Amino acid sequence: MENFKINGQEATVENLTEAGYRRYRGEEMDIYYNANICEHVGECVRGNPAVWEVGRKPWILPDNGEKLDNQRIINRCPSGALKYIK
Ligand code: SF4
């Protein structure tokens, strides 16, 4: 999926916040997540458990992965629960 987009538009802080996404900040990039639409299939956790770790607070730490690798994994999220801003 093109998870740098939301509803066919480039994702922005504003439209992601409005759609209920929570921001997980990193030095190189932020990762956005919406728990309400997550299907819990685990592509993210399997992709890089250092970035996505269920039970940790915060459960997403963008700086534990490389930006391009994080983006590649986010694009595998089938529900669109994960987003990033290009
Ligand atoms: S890949 Fe997306 S749908 Fe699957 S568990 Fe992660 S956030 Fe949820």
PDB file of N, CA and C and ligand atoms in Angstrom:
ATOM      1  N   MET A   1       0.845  -1.199   0.000  1.00  0.00           N
ATOM      2  CA  MET A   1       0.000   0.000   0.000  1.00  0.00           C
ATOM      3  C   MET A   1       0.874   1.240   0.000  1.00  0.00           C
ATOM      4  N   GLU A   2       0.308   2.304  -0.480  1.00  0.00           N
ATOM      5  CA  GLU A   2       1.019   3.591  -0.429  1.00  0.00           C
ATOM      6  C   GLU A   2       0.644   4.275   0.876  1.00  0.00           C
ATOM      7  N   ASN A   3       1.334   3.901   1.943  1.00  0.00           N
ATOM      8  CA  ASN A   3       0.935   4.408   3.255  1.00  0.00           C
ATOM      9  C   ASN A   3       1.523   5.774   3.593  1.00  0.00           C
ATOM     10  N   PHE A   4       2.019   6.454   2.563  1.00  0.00           N
ATOM     11  CA  PHE A   4       2.321   7.880   2.716  1.00  0.00           C
ATOM     12  C   PHE A   4       1.135   8.701   2.220  1.00  0.00           C
ATOM     13  N   LYS A   5       0.057   7.985   1.860  1.00  0.00           N
ATOM     14  CA  LYS A   5      -1.163   8.651   1.413  1.00  0.00           C
ATOM     15  C   LYS A   5      -2.313   8.305   2.338  1.00  0.00           C
ATOM     16  N   ILE A   6      -3.286   9.214   2.397  1.00  0.00           N
ATOM     17  CA  ILE A   6      -4.514   8.934   3.133  1.00  0.00           C
ATOM     18  C   ILE A   6      -5.681   9.455   2.297  1.00  0.00           C
ATOM     19  N   ASN A   7      -6.645   8.588   2.041  1.00  0.00           N
ATOM     20  CA  ASN A   7      -7.781   8.927   1.188  1.00  0.00           C
ATOM     21  C   ASN A   7      -7.340   9.502  -0.152  1.00  0.00           C
ATOM     22  N   GLY A   8      -6.273   8.921  -0.712  1.00  0.00           N
ATOM     23  CA  GLY A   8      -5.801   9.330  -2.027  1.00  0.00           C
ATOM     24  C   GLY A   8      -4.947  10.596  -2.040  1.00  0.00           C
ATOM     25  N   GLN A   9      -4.743  11.187  -0.872  1.00  0.00           N
ATOM     26  CA  GLN A   9      -3.938  12.416  -0.796  1.00  0.00           C
ATOM     27  C   GLN A   9      -2.658  12.165  -0.029  1.00  0.00           C
ATOM     28  N   GLU A  10      -1.627  12.964  -0.305  1.00  0.00           N
ATOM     29  CA  GLU A  10      -0.382  12.880   0.469  1.00  0.00           C
ATOM     30  C   GLU A  10      -0.701  13.124   1.939  1.00  0.00           C
ATOM     31  N   ALA A  11      -0.151  12.274   2.787  1.00  0.00           N
ATOM     32  CA  ALA A  11      -0.383  12.434   4.226  1.00  0.00           C
ATOM     33  C   ALA A  11       0.309  13.698   4.746  1.00  0.00           C
ATOM     34  N   THR A  12      -0.364  14.385   5.644  1.00  0.00           N
ATOM     35  CA  THR A  12       0.208  15.542   6.337  1.00  0.00           C
ATOM     36  C   THR A  12      -0.091  15.392   7.826  1.00  0.00           C
ATOM     37  N   VAL A  13       0.610  16.164   8.638  1.00  0.00           N
ATOM     38  CA  VAL A  13       0.332  16.136  10.083  1.00  0.00           C
ATOM     39  C   VAL A  13      -1.155  16.409  10.312  1.00  0.00           C
ATOM     40  N   GLU A  14      -1.693  17.370   9.567  1.00  0.00           N
ATOM     41  CA  GLU A  14      -3.077  17.789   9.786  1.00  0.00           C
ATOM     42  C   GLU A  14      -4.079  16.690   9.426  1.00  0.00           C
ATOM     43  N   ASN A  15      -3.939  16.122   8.196  1.00  0.00           N
ATOM     44  CA  ASN A  15      -4.977  15.146   7.822  1.00  0.00           C
ATOM     45  C   ASN A  15      -4.829  13.829   8.591  1.00  0.00           C
ATOM     46  N   LEU A  16      -3.614  13.510   9.032  1.00  0.00           N
ATOM     47  CA  LEU A  16      -3.452  12.295   9.843  1.00  0.00           C
ATOM     48  C   LEU A  16      -4.038  12.502  11.235  1.00  0.00           C
ATOM     49  N   THR A  17      -3.770  13.658  11.820  1.00  0.00           N
ATOM     50  CA  THR A  17      -4.306  13.958  13.151  1.00  0.00           C
ATOM     51  C   THR A  17      -5.834  13.967  13.122  1.00  0.00           C
ATOM     52  N   GLU A  18      -6.356  14.579  12.081  1.00  0.00           N
ATOM     53  CA  GLU A  18      -7.803  14.665  11.932  1.00  0.00           C
ATOM     54  C   GLU A  18      -8.426  13.268  11.807  1.00  0.00           C
ATOM     55  N   ALA A  19      -7.709  12.354  11.166  1.00  0.00           N
ATOM     56  CA  ALA A  19      -8.224  10.994  10.965  1.00  0.00           C
ATOM     57  C   ALA A  19      -7.971  10.095  12.180  1.00  0.00           C
ATOM     58  N   GLY A  20      -7.396  10.650  13.240  1.00  0.00           N
ATOM     59  CA  GLY A  20      -7.258   9.880  14.479  1.00  0.00           C
ATOM     60  C   GLY A  20      -5.938   9.147  14.639  1.00  0.00           C
ATOM     61  N   TYR A  21      -4.953   9.516  13.826  1.00  0.00           N
ATOM     62  CA  TYR A  21      -3.632   8.871  13.953  1.00  0.00           C
ATOM     63  C   TYR A  21      -2.838   9.516  15.078  1.00  0.00           C
ATOM     64  N   ARG A  22      -2.130   8.669  15.803  1.00  0.00           N
ATOM     65  CA  ARG A  22      -1.225   9.158  16.848  1.00  0.00           C
ATOM     66  C   ARG A  22       0.202   9.195  16.293  1.00  0.00           C
ATOM     67  N   ARG A  23       0.945  10.217  16.690  1.00  0.00           N
ATOM     68  CA  ARG A  23       2.293  10.413  16.166  1.00  0.00           C
ATOM     69  C   ARG A  23       3.338   9.829  17.109  1.00  0.00           C
ATOM     70  N   TYR A  24       4.258   9.040  16.552  1.00  0.00           N
ATOM     71  CA  TYR A  24       5.397   8.501  17.303  1.00  0.00           C
ATOM     72  C   TYR A  24       6.641   9.147  16.725  1.00  0.00           C
ATOM     73  N   ARG A  25       7.262   9.976  17.500  1.00  0.00           N
ATOM     74  CA  ARG A  25       8.333  10.823  16.972  1.00  0.00           C
ATOM     75  C   ARG A  25       9.679  10.128  16.933  1.00  0.00           C
ATOM     76  N   GLY A  26      10.430  10.470  15.885  1.00  0.00           N
ATOM     77  CA  GLY A  26      11.802  10.012  15.759  1.00  0.00           C
ATOM     78  C   GLY A  26      12.664  11.142  15.236  1.00  0.00           C
ATOM     79  N   GLU A  27      13.970  10.932  15.248  1.00  0.00           N
ATOM     80  CA  GLU A  27      14.901  11.953  14.749  1.00  0.00           C
ATOM     81  C   GLU A  27      14.739  12.125  13.245  1.00  0.00           C
ATOM     82  N   GLU A  28      14.734  10.992  12.530  1.00  0.00           N
ATOM     83  CA  GLU A  28      14.709  11.014  11.067  1.00  0.00           C
ATOM     84  C   GLU A  28      13.312  11.054  10.496  1.00  0.00           C
ATOM     85  N   MET A  29      12.390  10.416  11.192  1.00  0.00           N
ATOM     86  CA  MET A  29      11.008  10.359  10.712  1.00  0.00           C
ATOM     87  C   MET A  29      10.071  10.090  11.879  1.00  0.00           C
ATOM     88  N   ASP A  30       8.817  10.472  11.681  1.00  0.00           N
ATOM     89  CA  ASP A  30       7.771  10.108  12.632  1.00  0.00           C
ATOM     90  C   ASP A  30       6.947   8.980  12.008  1.00  0.00           C
ATOM     91  N   ILE A  31       6.407   8.142  12.853  1.00  0.00           N
ATOM     92  CA  ILE A  31       5.500   7.096  12.389  1.00  0.00           C
ATOM     93  C   ILE A  31       4.134   7.382  13.002  1.00  0.00           C
ATOM     94  N   TYR A  32       3.095   7.225  12.193  1.00  0.00           N
ATOM     95  CA  TYR A  32       1.729   7.493  12.637  1.00  0.00           C
ATOM     96  C   TYR A  32       0.961   6.175  12.684  1.00  0.00           C
ATOM     97  N   TYR A  33       0.113   6.081  13.702  1.00  0.00           N
ATOM     98  CA  TYR A  33      -0.601   4.812  13.916  1.00  0.00           C
ATOM     99  C   TYR A  33      -2.017   5.095  14.396  1.00  0.00           C
ATOM    100  N   ASN A  34      -2.947   4.340  13.841  1.00  0.00           N
ATOM    101  CA  ASN A  34      -4.345   4.453  14.251  1.00  0.00           C
ATOM    102  C   ASN A  34      -4.822   3.084  14.738  1.00  0.00           C
ATOM    103  N   ALA A  35      -4.941   2.946  16.047  1.00  0.00           N
ATOM    104  CA  ALA A  35      -5.309   1.658  16.660  1.00  0.00           C
ATOM    105  C   ALA A  35      -6.696   1.195  16.223  1.00  0.00           C
ATOM    106  N   ASN A  36      -7.563   2.129  15.870  1.00  0.00           N
ATOM    107  CA  ASN A  36      -8.938   1.759  15.530  1.00  0.00           C
ATOM    108  C   ASN A  36      -9.035   0.972  14.226  1.00  0.00           C
ATOM    109  N   ILE A  37      -8.028   1.115  13.347  1.00  0.00           N
ATOM    110  CA  ILE A  37      -8.136   0.386  12.079  1.00  0.00           C
ATOM    111  C   ILE A  37      -7.090  -0.719  11.934  1.00  0.00           C
ATOM    112  N   CYS A  38      -6.260  -0.900  12.962  1.00  0.00           N
ATOM    113  CA  CYS A  38      -5.248  -1.968  12.927  1.00  0.00           C
ATOM    114  C   CYS A  38      -5.941  -3.335  12.918  1.00  0.00           C
ATOM    115  N   GLU A  39      -5.487  -4.203  12.025  1.00  0.00           N
ATOM    116  CA  GLU A  39      -6.070  -5.555  11.921  1.00  0.00           C
ATOM    117  C   GLU A  39      -5.239  -6.587  12.684  1.00  0.00           C
ATOM    118  N   HIS A  40      -4.176  -6.136  13.318  1.00  0.00           N
ATOM    119  CA  HIS A  40      -3.331  -6.995  14.159  1.00  0.00           C
ATOM    120  C   HIS A  40      -2.788  -8.214  13.422  1.00  0.00           C
ATOM    121  N   VAL A  41      -2.439  -8.008  12.168  1.00  0.00           N
ATOM    122  CA  VAL A  41      -1.859  -9.121  11.410  1.00  0.00           C
ATOM    123  C   VAL A  41      -0.342  -9.193  11.603  1.00  0.00           C
ATOM    124  N   GLY A  42       0.245  -8.137  12.122  1.00  0.00           N
ATOM    125  CA  GLY A  42       1.626  -8.219  12.581  1.00  0.00           C
ATOM    126  C   GLY A  42       2.722  -8.034  11.545  1.00  0.00           C
ATOM    127  N   GLU A  43       2.381  -7.522  10.376  1.00  0.00           N
ATOM    128  CA  GLU A  43       3.439  -7.252   9.378  1.00  0.00           C
ATOM    129  C   GLU A  43       4.510  -6.332   9.960  1.00  0.00           C
ATOM    130  N   CYS A  44       4.096  -5.382  10.753  1.00  0.00           N
ATOM    131  CA  CYS A  44       5.028  -4.409  11.336  1.00  0.00           C
ATOM    132  C   CYS A  44       5.977  -5.089  12.322  1.00  0.00           C
ATOM    133  N   VAL A  45       5.425  -5.851  13.241  1.00  0.00           N
ATOM    134  CA  VAL A  45       6.231  -6.517  14.275  1.00  0.00           C
ATOM    135  C   VAL A  45       7.193  -7.523  13.640  1.00  0.00           C
ATOM    136  N   ARG A  46       6.688  -8.256  12.643  1.00  0.00           N
ATOM    137  CA  ARG A  46       7.557  -9.206  11.931  1.00  0.00           C
ATOM    138  C   ARG A  46       8.623  -8.467  11.129  1.00  0.00           C
ATOM    139  N   GLY A  47       8.260  -7.304  10.615  1.00  0.00           N
ATOM    140  CA  GLY A  47       9.192  -6.535   9.780  1.00  0.00           C
ATOM    141  C   GLY A  47      10.392  -6.033  10.549  1.00  0.00           C
ATOM    142  N   ASN A  48      10.166  -5.466  11.731  1.00  0.00           N
ATOM    143  CA  ASN A  48      11.270  -5.019  12.584  1.00  0.00           C
ATOM    144  C   ASN A  48      10.794  -4.906  14.032  1.00  0.00           C
ATOM    145  N   PRO A  49      11.011  -5.952  14.821  1.00  0.00           N
ATOM    146  CA  PRO A  49      10.534  -5.965  16.213  1.00  0.00           C
ATOM    147  C   PRO A  49      11.238  -4.942  17.104  1.00  0.00           C
ATOM    148  N   ALA A  50      12.336  -4.357  16.635  1.00  0.00           N
ATOM    149  CA  ALA A  50      12.993  -3.314  17.427  1.00  0.00           C
ATOM    150  C   ALA A  50      12.222  -1.995  17.331  1.00  0.00           C
ATOM    151  N   VAL A  51      11.536  -1.810  16.205  1.00  0.00           N
ATOM    152  CA  VAL A  51      10.736  -0.588  16.019  1.00  0.00           C
ATOM    153  C   VAL A  51       9.331  -0.787  16.581  1.00  0.00           C
ATOM    154  N   TRP A  52       8.719  -1.920  16.240  1.00  0.00           N
ATOM    155  CA  TRP A  52       7.350  -2.203  16.687  1.00  0.00           C
ATOM    156  C   TRP A  52       7.388  -3.328  17.713  1.00  0.00           C
ATOM    157  N   GLU A  53       7.126  -2.990  18.962  1.00  0.00           N
ATOM    158  CA  GLU A  53       7.139  -4.020  19.998  1.00  0.00           C
ATOM    159  C   GLU A  53       5.892  -3.902  20.852  1.00  0.00           C
ATOM    160  N   VAL A  54       5.007  -4.875  20.693  1.00  0.00           N
ATOM    161  CA  VAL A  54       3.745  -4.859  21.429  1.00  0.00           C
ATOM    162  C   VAL A  54       4.049  -4.972  22.928  1.00  0.00           C
ATOM    163  N   GLY A  55       3.434  -4.120  23.725  1.00  0.00           N
ATOM    164  CA  GLY A  55       3.616  -4.187  25.176  1.00  0.00           C
ATOM    165  C   GLY A  55       4.613  -3.164  25.704  1.00  0.00           C
ATOM    166  N   ARG A  56       5.489  -2.680  24.813  1.00  0.00           N
ATOM    167  CA  ARG A  56       6.438  -1.637  25.233  1.00  0.00           C
ATOM    168  C   ARG A  56       5.719  -0.287  25.199  1.00  0.00           C
ATOM    169  N   LYS A  57       6.183   0.655  25.982  1.00  0.00           N
ATOM    170  CA  LYS A  57       5.640   2.019  25.919  1.00  0.00           C
ATOM    171  C   LYS A  57       6.764   3.004  25.645  1.00  0.00           C
ATOM    172  N   PRO A  58       6.752   3.727  24.541  1.00  0.00           N
ATOM    173  CA  PRO A  58       5.779   3.587  23.457  1.00  0.00           C
ATOM    174  C   PRO A  58       6.060   2.345  22.618  1.00  0.00           C
ATOM    175  N   TRP A  59       5.019   1.826  22.012  1.00  0.00           N
ATOM    176  CA  TRP A  59       5.221   0.551  21.306  1.00  0.00           C
ATOM    177  C   TRP A  59       5.918   0.745  19.966  1.00  0.00           C
ATOM    178  N   ILE A  60       5.925   1.996  19.466  1.00  0.00           N
ATOM    179  CA  ILE A  60       6.654   2.283  18.216  1.00  0.00           C
ATOM    180  C   ILE A  60       7.811   3.230  18.521  1.00  0.00           C
ATOM    181  N   LEU A  61       9.035   2.808  18.169  1.00  0.00           N
ATOM    182  CA  LEU A  61      10.221   3.662  18.303  1.00  0.00           C
ATOM    183  C   LEU A  61      10.896   3.779  16.935  1.00  0.00           C
ATOM    184  N   PRO A  62      10.559   4.832  16.170  1.00  0.00           N
ATOM    185  CA  PRO A  62      11.077   4.968  14.804  1.00  0.00           C
ATOM    186  C   PRO A  62      12.603   4.923  14.724  1.00  0.00           C
ATOM    187  N   ASP A  63      13.289   5.453  15.713  1.00  0.00           N
ATOM    188  CA  ASP A  63      14.751   5.527  15.655  1.00  0.00           C
ATOM    189  C   ASP A  63      15.445   4.171  15.815  1.00  0.00           C
ATOM    190  N   ASN A  64      14.700   3.147  16.126  1.00  0.00           N
ATOM    191  CA  ASN A  64      15.312   1.812  16.220  1.00  0.00           C
ATOM    192  C   ASN A  64      15.433   1.140  14.853  1.00  0.00           C
ATOM    193  N   GLY A  65      15.009   1.856  13.811  1.00  0.00           N
ATOM    194  CA  GLY A  65      15.146   1.326  12.452  1.00  0.00           C
ATOM    195  C   GLY A  65      15.639   2.406  11.511  1.00  0.00           C
ATOM    196  N   GLU A  66      16.000   2.000  10.301  1.00  0.00           N
ATOM    197  CA  GLU A  66      16.432   2.947   9.268  1.00  0.00           C
ATOM    198  C   GLU A  66      15.198   3.508   8.570  1.00  0.00           C
ATOM    199  N   LYS A  67      15.277   4.765   8.200  1.00  0.00           N
ATOM    200  CA  LYS A  67      14.122   5.444   7.609  1.00  0.00           C
ATOM    201  C   LYS A  67      13.523   4.670   6.419  1.00  0.00           C
ATOM    202  N   LEU A  68      14.363   4.306   5.455  1.00  0.00           N
ATOM    203  CA  LEU A  68      13.837   3.643   4.256  1.00  0.00           C
ATOM    204  C   LEU A  68      13.264   2.271   4.578  1.00  0.00           C
ATOM    205  N   ASP A  69      13.888   1.602   5.529  1.00  0.00           N
ATOM    206  CA  ASP A  69      13.391   0.294   5.935  1.00  0.00           C
ATOM    207  C   ASP A  69      12.048   0.451   6.661  1.00  0.00           C
ATOM    208  N   ASN A  70      11.957   1.453   7.535  1.00  0.00           N
ATOM    209  CA  ASN A  70      10.676   1.722   8.208  1.00  0.00           C
ATOM    210  C   ASN A  70       9.584   1.990   7.173  1.00  0.00           C
ATOM    211  N   GLN A  71       9.911   2.788   6.162  1.00  0.00           N
ATOM    212  CA  GLN A  71       8.908   3.132   5.142  1.00  0.00           C
ATOM    213  C   GLN A  71       8.470   1.886   4.374  1.00  0.00           C
ATOM    214  N   ARG A  72       9.422   1.023   4.063  1.00  0.00           N
ATOM    215  CA  ARG A  72       9.120  -0.212   3.338  1.00  0.00           C
ATOM    216  C   ARG A  72       8.156  -1.083   4.169  1.00  0.00           C
ATOM    217  N   ILE A  73       8.407  -1.182   5.460  1.00  0.00           N
ATOM    218  CA  ILE A  73       7.555  -1.992   6.332  1.00  0.00           C
ATOM    219  C   ILE A  73       6.181  -1.343   6.490  1.00  0.00           C
ATOM    220  N   ILE A  74       6.155  -0.036   6.647  1.00  0.00           N
ATOM    221  CA  ILE A  74       4.869   0.673   6.785  1.00  0.00           C
ATOM    222  C   ILE A  74       4.008   0.430   5.541  1.00  0.00           C
ATOM    223  N   ASN A  75       4.649   0.396   4.382  1.00  0.00           N
ATOM    224  CA  ASN A  75       3.882   0.170   3.150  1.00  0.00           C
ATOM    225  C   ASN A  75       3.313  -1.247   3.064  1.00  0.00           C
ATOM    226  N   ARG A  76       3.797  -2.151   3.915  1.00  0.00           N
ATOM    227  CA  ARG A  76       3.253  -3.512   3.948  1.00  0.00           C
ATOM    228  C   ARG A  76       2.031  -3.622   4.859  1.00  0.00           C
ATOM    229  N   CYS A  77       1.780  -2.593   5.642  1.00  0.00           N
ATOM    230  CA  CYS A  77       0.630  -2.630   6.558  1.00  0.00           C
ATOM    231  C   CYS A  77      -0.651  -2.656   5.720  1.00  0.00           C
ATOM    232  N   PRO A  78      -1.416  -3.755   5.799  1.00  0.00           N
ATOM    233  CA  PRO A  78      -2.538  -3.934   4.878  1.00  0.00           C
ATOM    234  C   PRO A  78      -3.765  -3.072   5.198  1.00  0.00           C
ATOM    235  N   SER A  79      -3.878  -2.627   6.439  1.00  0.00           N
ATOM    236  CA  SER A  79      -5.091  -1.893   6.833  1.00  0.00           C
ATOM    237  C   SER A  79      -4.941  -0.387   6.650  1.00  0.00           C
ATOM    238  N   GLY A  80      -3.701   0.076   6.514  1.00  0.00           N
ATOM    239  CA  GLY A  80      -3.474   1.518   6.494  1.00  0.00           C
ATOM    240  C   GLY A  80      -3.375   2.119   7.883  1.00  0.00           C
ATOM    241  N   ALA A  81      -3.268   1.267   8.909  1.00  0.00           N
ATOM    242  CA  ALA A  81      -3.158   1.759  10.289  1.00  0.00           C
ATOM    243  C   ALA A  81      -1.835   2.468  10.539  1.00  0.00           C
ATOM    244  N   LEU A  82      -0.815   2.136   9.726  1.00  0.00           N
ATOM    245  CA  LEU A  82       0.472   2.809   9.830  1.00  0.00           C
ATOM    246  C   LEU A  82       0.633   3.763   8.657  1.00  0.00           C
ATOM    247  N   LYS A  83       1.143   4.957   8.958  1.00  0.00           N
ATOM    248  CA  LYS A  83       1.377   5.958   7.916  1.00  0.00           C
ATOM    249  C   LYS A  83       2.686   6.680   8.193  1.00  0.00           C
ATOM    250  N   TYR A  84       3.215   7.293   7.143  1.00  0.00           N
ATOM    251  CA  TYR A  84       4.352   8.201   7.307  1.00  0.00           C
ATOM    252  C   TYR A  84       4.174   9.348   6.345  1.00  0.00           C
ATOM    253  N   ILE A  85       4.906  10.413   6.602  1.00  0.00           N
ATOM    254  CA  ILE A  85       4.851  11.584   5.723  1.00  0.00           C
ATOM    255  C   ILE A  85       6.106  11.587   4.876  1.00  0.00           C
ATOM    256  N   LYS A  86       5.933  11.657   3.565  1.00  0.00           N
ATOM    257  CA  LYS A  86       7.058  11.593   2.634  1.00  0.00           C
ATOM    258  C   LYS A  86       7.881  12.860   2.656  1.00  0.00           C
TER     259      LYS A  86
HETATM  260  S1  SF4 B   1       0.972  -4.124  10.006  1.00  0.00           S
HETATM  261 FE1  SF4 B   1      -0.635  -2.604  10.258  1.00  0.00          FE
HETATM  262  S2  SF4 B   1      -2.521  -3.801  10.548  1.00  0.00           S
HETATM  263 FE2  SF4 B   1      -0.778  -5.144  10.917  1.00  0.00          FE
HETATM  264  S3  SF4 B   1      -0.421  -5.084  13.130  1.00  0.00           S
HETATM  265 FE3  SF4 B   1       0.928  -3.572  12.171  1.00  0.00          FE
HETATM  266  S4  SF4 B   1      -0.245  -1.698  12.263  1.00  0.00           S
HETATM  267 FE4  SF4 B   1      -1.693  -3.322  12.581  1.00  0.00          FE
END
